[in-house]
XYZ file of C-alpha atoms in Angstrom:
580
model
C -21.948 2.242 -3.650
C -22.471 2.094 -7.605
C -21.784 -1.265 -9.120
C -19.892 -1.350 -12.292
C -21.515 -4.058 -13.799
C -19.323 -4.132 -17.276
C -15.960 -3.550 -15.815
C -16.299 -6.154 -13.883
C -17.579 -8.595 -16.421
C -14.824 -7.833 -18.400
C -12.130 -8.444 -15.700
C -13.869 -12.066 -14.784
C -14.055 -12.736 -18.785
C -10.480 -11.871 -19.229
C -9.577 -13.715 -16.410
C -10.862 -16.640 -17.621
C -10.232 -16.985 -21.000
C -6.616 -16.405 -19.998
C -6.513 -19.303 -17.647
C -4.855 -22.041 -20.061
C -1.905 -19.479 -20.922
C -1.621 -17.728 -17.609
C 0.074 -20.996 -15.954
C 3.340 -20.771 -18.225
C 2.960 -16.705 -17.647
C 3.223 -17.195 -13.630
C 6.387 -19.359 -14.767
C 8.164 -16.146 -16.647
C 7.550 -17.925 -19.787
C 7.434 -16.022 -23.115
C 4.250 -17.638 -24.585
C 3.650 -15.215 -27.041
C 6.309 -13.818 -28.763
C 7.422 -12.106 -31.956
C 5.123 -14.576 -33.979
C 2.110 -13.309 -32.391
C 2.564 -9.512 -31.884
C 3.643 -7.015 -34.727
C 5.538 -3.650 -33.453
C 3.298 -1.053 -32.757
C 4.936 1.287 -34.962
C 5.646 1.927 -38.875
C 8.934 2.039 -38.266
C 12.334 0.761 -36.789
C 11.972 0.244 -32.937
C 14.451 2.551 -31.173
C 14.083 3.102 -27.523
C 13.944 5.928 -24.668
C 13.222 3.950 -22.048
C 12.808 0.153 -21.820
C 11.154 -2.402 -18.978
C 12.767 -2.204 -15.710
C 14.031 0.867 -15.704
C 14.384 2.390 -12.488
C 11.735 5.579 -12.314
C 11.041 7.990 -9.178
C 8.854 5.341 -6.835
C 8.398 2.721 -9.553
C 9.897 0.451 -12.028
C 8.936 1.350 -15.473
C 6.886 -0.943 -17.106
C 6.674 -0.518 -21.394
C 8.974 0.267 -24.038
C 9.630 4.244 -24.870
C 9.667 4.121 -28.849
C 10.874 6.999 -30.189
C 8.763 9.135 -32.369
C 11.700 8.801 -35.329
C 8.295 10.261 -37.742
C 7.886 12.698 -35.232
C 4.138 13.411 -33.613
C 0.794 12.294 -35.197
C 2.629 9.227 -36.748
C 0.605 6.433 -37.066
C 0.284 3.821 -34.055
C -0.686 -0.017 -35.130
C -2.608 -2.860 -32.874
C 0.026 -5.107 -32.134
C -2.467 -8.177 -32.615
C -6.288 -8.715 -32.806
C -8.473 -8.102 -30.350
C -11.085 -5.322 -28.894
C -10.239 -2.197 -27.582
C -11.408 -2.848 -23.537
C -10.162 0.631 -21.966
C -9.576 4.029 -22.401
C -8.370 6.949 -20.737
C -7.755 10.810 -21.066
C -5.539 11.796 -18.485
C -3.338 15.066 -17.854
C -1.374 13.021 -16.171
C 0.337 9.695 -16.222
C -0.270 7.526 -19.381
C -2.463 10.587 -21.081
C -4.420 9.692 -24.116
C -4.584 5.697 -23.491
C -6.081 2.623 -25.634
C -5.694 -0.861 -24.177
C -6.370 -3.867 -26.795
C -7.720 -6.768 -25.205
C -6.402 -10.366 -27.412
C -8.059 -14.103 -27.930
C -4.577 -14.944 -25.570
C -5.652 -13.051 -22.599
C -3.143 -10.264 -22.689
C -3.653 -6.336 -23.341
C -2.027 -4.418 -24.600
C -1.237 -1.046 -23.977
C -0.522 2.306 -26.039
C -0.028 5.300 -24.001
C 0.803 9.162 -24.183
C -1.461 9.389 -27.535
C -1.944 12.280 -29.314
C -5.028 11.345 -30.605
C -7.078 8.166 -31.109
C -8.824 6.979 -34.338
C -12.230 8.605 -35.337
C -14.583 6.520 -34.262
C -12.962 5.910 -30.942
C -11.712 9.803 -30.105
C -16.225 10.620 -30.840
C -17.036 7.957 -28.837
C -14.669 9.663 -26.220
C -15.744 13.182 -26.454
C -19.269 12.358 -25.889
C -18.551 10.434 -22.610
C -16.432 13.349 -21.940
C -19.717 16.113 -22.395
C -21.376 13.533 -20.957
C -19.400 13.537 -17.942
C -18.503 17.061 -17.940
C -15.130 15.880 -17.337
C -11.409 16.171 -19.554
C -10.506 12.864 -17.374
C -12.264 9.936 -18.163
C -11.309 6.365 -17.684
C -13.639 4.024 -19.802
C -14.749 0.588 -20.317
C -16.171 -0.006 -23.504
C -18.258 -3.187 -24.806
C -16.161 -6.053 -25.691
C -17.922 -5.497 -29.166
C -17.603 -1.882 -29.729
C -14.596 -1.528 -30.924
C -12.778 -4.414 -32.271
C -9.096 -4.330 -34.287
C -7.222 -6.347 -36.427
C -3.563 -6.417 -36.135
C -1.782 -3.839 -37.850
C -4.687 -1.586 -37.953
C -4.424 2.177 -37.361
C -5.772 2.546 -33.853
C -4.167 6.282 -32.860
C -1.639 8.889 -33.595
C 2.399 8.989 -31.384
C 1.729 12.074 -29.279
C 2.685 13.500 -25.875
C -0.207 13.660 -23.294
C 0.087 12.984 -19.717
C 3.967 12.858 -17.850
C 5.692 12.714 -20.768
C 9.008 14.049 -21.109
C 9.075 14.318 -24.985
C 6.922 12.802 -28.240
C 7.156 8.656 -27.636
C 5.371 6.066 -27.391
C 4.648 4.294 -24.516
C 3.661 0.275 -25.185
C 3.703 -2.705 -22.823
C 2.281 -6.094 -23.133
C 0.461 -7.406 -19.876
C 0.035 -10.746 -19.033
C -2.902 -12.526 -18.210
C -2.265 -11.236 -14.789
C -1.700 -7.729 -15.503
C 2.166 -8.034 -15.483
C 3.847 -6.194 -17.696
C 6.252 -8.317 -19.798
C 10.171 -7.484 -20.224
C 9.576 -7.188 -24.094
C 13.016 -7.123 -24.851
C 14.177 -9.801 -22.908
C 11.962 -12.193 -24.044
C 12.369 -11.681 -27.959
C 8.981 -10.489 -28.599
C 10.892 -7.140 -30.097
C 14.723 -7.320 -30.896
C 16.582 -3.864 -31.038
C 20.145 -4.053 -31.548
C 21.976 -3.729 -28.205
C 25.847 -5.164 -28.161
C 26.881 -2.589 -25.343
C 26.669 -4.211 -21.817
C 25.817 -2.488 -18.757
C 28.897 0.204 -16.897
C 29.498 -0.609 -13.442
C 30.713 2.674 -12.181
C 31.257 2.135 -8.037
C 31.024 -0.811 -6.021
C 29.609 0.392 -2.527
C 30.265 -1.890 0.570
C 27.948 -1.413 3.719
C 28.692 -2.529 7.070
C 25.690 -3.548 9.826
C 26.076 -2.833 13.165
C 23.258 -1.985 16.363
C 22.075 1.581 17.981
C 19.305 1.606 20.119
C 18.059 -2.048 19.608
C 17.965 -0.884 15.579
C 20.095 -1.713 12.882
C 22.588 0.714 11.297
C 24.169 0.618 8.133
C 27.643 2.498 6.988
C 28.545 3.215 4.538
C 32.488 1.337 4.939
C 33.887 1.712 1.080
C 33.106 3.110 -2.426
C 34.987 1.919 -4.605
C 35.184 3.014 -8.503
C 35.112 0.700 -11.530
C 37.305 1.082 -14.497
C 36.962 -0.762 -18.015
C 40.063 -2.673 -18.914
C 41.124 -1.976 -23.029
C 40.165 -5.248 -23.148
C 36.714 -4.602 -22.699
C 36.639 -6.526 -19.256
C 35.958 -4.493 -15.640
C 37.520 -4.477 -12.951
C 37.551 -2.491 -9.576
C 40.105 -0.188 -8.606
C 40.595 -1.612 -5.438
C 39.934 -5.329 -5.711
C 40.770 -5.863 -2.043
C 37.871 -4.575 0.031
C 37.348 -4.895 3.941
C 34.195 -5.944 6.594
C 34.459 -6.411 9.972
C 30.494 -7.428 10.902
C 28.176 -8.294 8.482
C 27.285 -5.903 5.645
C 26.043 -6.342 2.300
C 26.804 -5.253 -1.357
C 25.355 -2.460 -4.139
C 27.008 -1.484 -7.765
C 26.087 1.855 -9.104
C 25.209 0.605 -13.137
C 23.967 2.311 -16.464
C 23.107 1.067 -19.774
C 22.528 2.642 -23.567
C 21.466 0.640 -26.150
C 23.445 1.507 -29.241
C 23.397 4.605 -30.722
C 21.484 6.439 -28.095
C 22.111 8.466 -25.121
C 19.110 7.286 -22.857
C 19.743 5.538 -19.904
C 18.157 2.337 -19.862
C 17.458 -0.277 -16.363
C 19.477 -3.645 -16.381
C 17.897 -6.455 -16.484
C 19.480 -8.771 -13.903
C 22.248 -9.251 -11.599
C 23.235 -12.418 -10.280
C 26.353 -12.398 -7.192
C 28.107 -15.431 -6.016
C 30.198 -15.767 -2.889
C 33.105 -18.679 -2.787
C 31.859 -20.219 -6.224
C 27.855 -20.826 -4.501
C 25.102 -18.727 -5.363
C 24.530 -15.950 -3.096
C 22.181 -13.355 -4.332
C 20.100 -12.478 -7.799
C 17.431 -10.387 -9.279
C 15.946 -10.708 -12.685
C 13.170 -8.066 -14.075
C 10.736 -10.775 -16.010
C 7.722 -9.346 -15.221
C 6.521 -6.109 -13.232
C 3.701 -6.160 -10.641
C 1.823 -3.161 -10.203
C 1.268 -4.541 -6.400
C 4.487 -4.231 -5.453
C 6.204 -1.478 -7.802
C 6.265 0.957 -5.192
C 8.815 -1.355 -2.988
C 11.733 -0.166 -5.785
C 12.768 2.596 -2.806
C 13.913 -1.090 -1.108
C 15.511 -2.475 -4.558
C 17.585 0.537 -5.040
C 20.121 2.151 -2.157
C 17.633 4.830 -1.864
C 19.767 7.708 -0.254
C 23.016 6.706 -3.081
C 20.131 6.792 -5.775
C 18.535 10.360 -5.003
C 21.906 11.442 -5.608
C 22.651 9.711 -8.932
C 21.656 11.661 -11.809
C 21.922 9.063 -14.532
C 22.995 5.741 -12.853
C 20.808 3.615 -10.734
C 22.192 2.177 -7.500
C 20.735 -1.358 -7.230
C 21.434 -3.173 -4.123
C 22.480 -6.784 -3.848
C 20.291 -7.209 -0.437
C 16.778 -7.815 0.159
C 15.497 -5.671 3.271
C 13.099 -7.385 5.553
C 10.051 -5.697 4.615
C 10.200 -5.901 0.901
C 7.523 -7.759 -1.091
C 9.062 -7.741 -4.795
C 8.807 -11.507 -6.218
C 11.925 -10.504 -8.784
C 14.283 -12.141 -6.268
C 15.757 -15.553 -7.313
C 15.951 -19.158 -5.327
C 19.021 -17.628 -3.414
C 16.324 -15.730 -1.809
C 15.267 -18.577 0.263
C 18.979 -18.859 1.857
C 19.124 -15.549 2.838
C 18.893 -11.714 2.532
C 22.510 -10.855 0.459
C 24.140 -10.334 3.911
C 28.205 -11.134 3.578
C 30.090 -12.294 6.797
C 33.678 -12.526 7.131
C 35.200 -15.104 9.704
C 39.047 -15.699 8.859
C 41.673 -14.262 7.286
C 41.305 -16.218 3.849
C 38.307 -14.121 2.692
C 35.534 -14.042 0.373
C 35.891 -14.575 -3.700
C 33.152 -12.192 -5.164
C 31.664 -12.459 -8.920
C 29.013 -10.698 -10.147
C 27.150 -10.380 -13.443
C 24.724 -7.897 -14.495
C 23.149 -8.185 -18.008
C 21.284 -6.120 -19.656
C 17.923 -6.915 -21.802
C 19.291 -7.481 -24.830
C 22.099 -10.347 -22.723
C 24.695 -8.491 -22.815
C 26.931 -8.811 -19.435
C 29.332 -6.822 -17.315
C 31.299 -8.816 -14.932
C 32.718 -7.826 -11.540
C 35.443 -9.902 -9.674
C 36.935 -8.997 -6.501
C 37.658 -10.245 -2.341
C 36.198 -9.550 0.601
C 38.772 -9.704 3.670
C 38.248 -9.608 7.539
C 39.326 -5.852 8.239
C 39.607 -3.821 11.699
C 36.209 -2.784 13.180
C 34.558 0.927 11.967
C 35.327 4.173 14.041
C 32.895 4.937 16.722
C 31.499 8.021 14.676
C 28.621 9.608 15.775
C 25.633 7.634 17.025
C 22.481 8.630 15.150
C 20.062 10.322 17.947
C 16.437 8.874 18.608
C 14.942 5.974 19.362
C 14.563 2.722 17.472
C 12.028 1.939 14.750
C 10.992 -1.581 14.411
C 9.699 -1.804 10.666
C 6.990 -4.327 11.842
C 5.291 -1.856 14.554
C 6.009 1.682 13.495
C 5.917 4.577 16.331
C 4.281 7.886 17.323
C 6.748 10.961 17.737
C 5.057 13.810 20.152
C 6.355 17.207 19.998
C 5.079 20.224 21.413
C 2.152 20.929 19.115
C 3.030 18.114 16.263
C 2.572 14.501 16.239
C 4.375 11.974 13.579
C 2.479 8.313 13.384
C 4.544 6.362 11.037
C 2.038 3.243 10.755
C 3.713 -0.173 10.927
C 5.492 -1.747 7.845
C 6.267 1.749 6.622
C 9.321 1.861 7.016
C 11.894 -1.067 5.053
C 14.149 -2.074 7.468
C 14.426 -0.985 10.943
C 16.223 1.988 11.974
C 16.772 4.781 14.498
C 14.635 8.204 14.248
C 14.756 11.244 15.801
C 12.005 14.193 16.000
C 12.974 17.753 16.511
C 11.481 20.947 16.595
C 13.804 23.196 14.721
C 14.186 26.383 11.934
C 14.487 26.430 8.295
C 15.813 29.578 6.752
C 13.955 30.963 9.127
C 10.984 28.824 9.195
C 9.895 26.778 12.530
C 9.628 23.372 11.396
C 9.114 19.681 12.429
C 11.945 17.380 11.426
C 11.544 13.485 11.313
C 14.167 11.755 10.306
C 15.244 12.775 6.499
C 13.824 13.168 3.127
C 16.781 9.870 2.369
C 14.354 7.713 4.465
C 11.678 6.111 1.949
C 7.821 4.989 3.085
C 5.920 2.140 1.948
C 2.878 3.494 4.109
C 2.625 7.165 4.335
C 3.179 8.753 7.720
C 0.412 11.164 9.177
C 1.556 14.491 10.046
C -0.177 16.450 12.677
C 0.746 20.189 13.325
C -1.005 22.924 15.108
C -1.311 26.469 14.040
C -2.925 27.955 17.006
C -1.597 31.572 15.437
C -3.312 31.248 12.202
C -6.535 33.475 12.336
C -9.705 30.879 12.169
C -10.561 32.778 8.467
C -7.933 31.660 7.154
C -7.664 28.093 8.496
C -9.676 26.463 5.693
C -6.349 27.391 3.103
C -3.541 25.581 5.714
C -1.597 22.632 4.078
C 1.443 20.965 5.238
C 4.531 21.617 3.110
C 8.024 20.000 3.022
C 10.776 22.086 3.472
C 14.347 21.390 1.945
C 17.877 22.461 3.590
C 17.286 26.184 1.400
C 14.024 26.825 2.271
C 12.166 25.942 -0.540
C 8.552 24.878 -0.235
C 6.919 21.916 -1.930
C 2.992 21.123 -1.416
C 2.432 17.859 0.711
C -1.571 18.748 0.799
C -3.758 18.271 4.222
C -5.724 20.431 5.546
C -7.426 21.600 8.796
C -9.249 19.460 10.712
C -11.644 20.364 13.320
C -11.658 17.447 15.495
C -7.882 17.062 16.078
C -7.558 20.967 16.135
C -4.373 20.385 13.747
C -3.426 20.651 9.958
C -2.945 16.644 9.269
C -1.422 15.405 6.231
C -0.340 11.866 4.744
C 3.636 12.090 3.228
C 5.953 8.587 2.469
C 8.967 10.399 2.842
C 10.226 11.715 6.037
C 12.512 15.536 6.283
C 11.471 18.997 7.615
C 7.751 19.966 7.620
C 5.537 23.410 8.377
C 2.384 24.513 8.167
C 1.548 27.794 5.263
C -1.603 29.307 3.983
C -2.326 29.375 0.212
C -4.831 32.416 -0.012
C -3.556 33.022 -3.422
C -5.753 32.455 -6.424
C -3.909 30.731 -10.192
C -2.834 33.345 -12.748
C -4.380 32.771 -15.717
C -3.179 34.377 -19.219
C -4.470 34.398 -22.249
C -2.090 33.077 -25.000
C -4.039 35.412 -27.730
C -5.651 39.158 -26.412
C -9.248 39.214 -26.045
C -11.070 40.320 -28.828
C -8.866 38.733 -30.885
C -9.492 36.545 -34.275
C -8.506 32.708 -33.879
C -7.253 31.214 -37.121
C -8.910 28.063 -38.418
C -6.507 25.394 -37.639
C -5.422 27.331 -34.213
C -7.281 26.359 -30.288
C -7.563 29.077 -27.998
C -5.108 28.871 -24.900
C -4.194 30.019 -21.577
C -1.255 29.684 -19.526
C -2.273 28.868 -15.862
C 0.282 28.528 -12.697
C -0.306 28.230 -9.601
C 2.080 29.077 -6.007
C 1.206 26.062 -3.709
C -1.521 23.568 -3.270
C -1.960 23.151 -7.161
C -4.322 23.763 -9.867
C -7.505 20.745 -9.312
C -10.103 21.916 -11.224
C -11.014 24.170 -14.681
C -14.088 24.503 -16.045
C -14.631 26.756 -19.418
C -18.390 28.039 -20.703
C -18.745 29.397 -24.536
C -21.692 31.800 -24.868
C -23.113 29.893 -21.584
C -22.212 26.225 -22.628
C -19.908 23.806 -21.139
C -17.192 23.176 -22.916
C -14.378 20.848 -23.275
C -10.999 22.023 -21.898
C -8.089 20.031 -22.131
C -5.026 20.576 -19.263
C -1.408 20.019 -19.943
C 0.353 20.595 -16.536
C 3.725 19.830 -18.137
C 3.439 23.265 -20.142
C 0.599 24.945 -17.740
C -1.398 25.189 -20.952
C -5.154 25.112 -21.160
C -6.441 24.302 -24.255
C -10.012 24.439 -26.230
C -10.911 23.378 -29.770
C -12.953 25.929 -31.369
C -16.573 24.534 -32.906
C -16.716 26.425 -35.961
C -19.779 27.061 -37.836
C -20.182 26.934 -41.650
C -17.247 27.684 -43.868
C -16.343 31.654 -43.701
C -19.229 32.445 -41.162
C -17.548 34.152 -38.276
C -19.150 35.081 -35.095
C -17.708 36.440 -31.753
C -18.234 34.497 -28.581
C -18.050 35.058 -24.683
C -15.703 32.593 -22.944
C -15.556 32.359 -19.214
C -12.554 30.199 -17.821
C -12.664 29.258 -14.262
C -9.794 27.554 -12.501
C -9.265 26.578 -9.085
C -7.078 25.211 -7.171
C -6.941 22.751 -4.005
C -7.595 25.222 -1.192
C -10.414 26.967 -2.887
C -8.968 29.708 -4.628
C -10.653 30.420 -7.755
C -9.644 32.396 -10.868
C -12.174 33.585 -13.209
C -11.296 34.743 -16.303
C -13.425 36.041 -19.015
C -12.843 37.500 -22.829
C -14.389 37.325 -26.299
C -12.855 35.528 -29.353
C -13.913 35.702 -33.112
C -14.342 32.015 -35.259
């Protein structure tokens, strides 16, 4: 194992020097706001995206500033300090800079299009050096230092971004991103509170020695002329215990992004009952969102989040307030007098939306059908066997205890293994086993597992064969159909400009590369025999290399070879000749 000396200096020195602020940090404190940090941009802060905001198996953790000067605009440090990471990424963040302050925080610029000079050569050369387009890089506390307000990069769109923004948090001295907005350190104007469209009522019962929730109402929410809310039915019924979740969305003025709320806070009878406020977000625990929203409701929602007022038993977010001590956000119903609901959600700027209504003893649920299987404790997990497949869902994958069923079954004409549903979220990933006794030995070394959806359509869940267990074994956290399938197909690769072609100064040479299955993992490029930077962009399937041009007007044609593979082995090769 190779030590990294520096990285972990600097993660002790941070540490330390943040230890005087990081007490009133752990307390959700704001100790350095809008007098300490400038805005990261030249101009006024509007938003795509803000902190909270629920994302596909995380909360989001910066502020999306729109690129209102469009790409290549200038991006500021927010405060003094040294620049103590970087990255280059096709994915996630992209181009990256994190500024290390005197307070202990970093901060944190992300989907760059470029970085400043003498940072993007210091990058380039780790990145020959390393033979590598991803690189993730600790430089000397020294190296690069910044003052606030200095030009550090350019707005871009590297990495999963859906369109030219900014992406900027402010970490605490425990790596917690802060709500920005929230605490004042930024103010945009915001005087529209959050839309409650449904309230959705759940009753609890038991099948199997598991519990089972049902769905008992839905109930829409309408906005009074008066500006107030108010549900449509403000009666609802429970027989056994159940629990509460609103279906909510929020703009900020002006713009047509959804934004995430920023807390909720229910009372039952006039007591506190149940609350949530997004202060900080821990990258520990980000991943237990599939427990904070109603995960099935939420898959379906297109633009709302469905945020439930109930804490499942194997759910590790700290965002939960002192109510959390008294119980999990079940509601019971003993008499005929009821129970007076009122709940506020506000969003990050304090505006509020809120919800009154009663909660009445009703007749029990029909029967319906009983969900098939076996129960699930969430504590112990379970192994499924199945003629030629196992499923071992480890223990504390699942959330909450339920009851699941695994069936051998077809697919649009595909034999599959189903487990449960794709609505049924993992913490831990389950390992699926499958033989493929049919599949010719050549041809084993290309098997993944893939998911199959209700139409037949294929998505990658990776694997591959392995010798021992005679199987094709693969890792998923979500549960639904799955099958084993060969990728013995190679990535097409297309040149954006003919061979032989001239390249205009100013223009990079590109390809367009796709691939059917197991995904494009590697690319490697050679100009007249020499390595050479490539940069991928799997958003647009666009390779991309910057020509090194010689003197002014001295053209000369060069041999490129372009190699890409992808994660079963199948390799493209393409080669042509370009004149710069």
């Amino acid at each position: 194992m190779v030590i990294d000396w520096k990285r972990l200096f600097f993660m002790a020195a941070t540490t330390v020097w943040g230890v005087a602020q990081a007490a009133g940090a752990a307390q959700g404190k704001a100790v350095y706001g809008a007098e300490y940090y400038r805005s990261p941009v030249g101009f006024a802060i509007q938003l795509a995206g803000n902190v909270g905001e629920i994302r596909s198996g995380h909360f989001h953790t910066g502020l999306d500033i729109r690129a209102l000067q469009g790409p290549g605009s200038p991006v500021y440090a927010a405060a003094d300090g040294f620049v103590s990471r970087v990255g280059v990424s096709p994915t996630g963040y992209g181009h990256v800079l994190y500024i290390t302050h005197p307070n202990s925080e970093t901060s944190v610029y992300g989907h760059l299009e470029s970085f400043e000079p003498r940072i993007a050569r210091w990058v380039r050369s780790q990145q020959y050096a390393k033979r590598s387009f991803r690189v993730d890089l600790y430089p000397a506390s020294g190296q690069f230092p910044v003052k606030q307000g200095e030009r550090i990069a350019a707005l871009g769109n590297t990495g999963s971004s859906g369109g030219p923004h900014l992406h900027f948090e402010i970490r605490d001295a425990y790596g917690r991103p802060r709500n920005l907005i929230a605490e004042g350190v930024f103010n945009v104007p915001d005087r529209i509170p959050p839309t409650v469209s449904r309230v959705l009522l759940y009753e609890i019962d038991s099948v199997a020695g598991a519990p089972r929730r049902r769905l008992r109402q839905a109930v829409a929410v309408r906005t009074l002329p008066d500006g107030t809310t108010q549900p449509e039915d403000s009666v609802l019924t429970l027989h056994g215990p159940g629990y509460l979740a609103y279906e909510v969305i929020d703009y900020k003025e002006g713009r047509s992004n959804t934004m995430g709320v920023y807390s909720l806070r229910q009372a039952v009878d006039g007591g506190r009952h149940f609350s949530f406020r997004l202060d900080r977000i821990d990258f520990a625990t980000t991943g237990y969102v599939a427990a904070f929203v109603d995960y099935p409701e939420n898959r379906q929602a297109r633009r709302t989040s469905v945020l439930r007022a109930y804490v499942s038993p194997n759910n590790r977010l700290a965002n939960y307030g002192p109510e959390r001590r008294l119980g999990d956000g079940t509601i019971r119903v003993a008499d005929s007098a009821g129970r007076r609901v009122e709940t506020v959600i506000r969003d990050d700027a304090g505006n509020a939306t809120t919800l009154r209504f009663t909660i009445v003893r009703g007749e029990p649920m029909p029967a319906g059908e009983e969900p098939q299987g076996r129960g699930v404790m969430w504590w112990s997990g379970a192994q499924f066997r199945l003629p030629g497949a196992t499923v071992d869902i480890p223990g504390r994958a699942l959330y909450e205890s339920m009851v699941l069923e695994a069936t051998q079954d077809t697919v649009a004409g595909r034999p599959v293994v189903r487990i449960g549903s794709e609505d049924v979220p993992l913490q831990r990933a389950a390992t699926i086993s499958l033989a493929a006794d049919s599949v010719p030995a050549s041809l084993r070394s290309k098997l993944v597992v893939v998911s199959v959806d209700d139409r037949g359509r294929l998505s990658n869940v990776g694997g591959g064969w392995e010798a021992e267990r005679r199987r094709v074994v693969a890792r998923s956290k979500r549960l639904g159909c799955f099958a084993v399938a060969a990728d013995t197909l190679a990535p097409v690769v297309t040149g954006v400009y003919a061979s032989e072609g001239r390249i205009p100064a100013g223009e990079t040479v590109r390809w367009r590369a796709t691939d059917d299955l197991s995904g494009i993992v590697r690319y490697s490029l050679t100009v007249d025999g020499r390595w050479e930077l490539l940069a991928w962009d799997p958003k647009s399937r666009t390779l991309e290399y910057v020509p090194q041009r010689a003197a002014a007007g001295a053209e000369t044609r060069h041999r490129l070879v372009l190699t890409v593979g992808d994660a079963k082995g199948n390799v493209k090769t393409w080669k042509g000749t370009y004149i710069w």
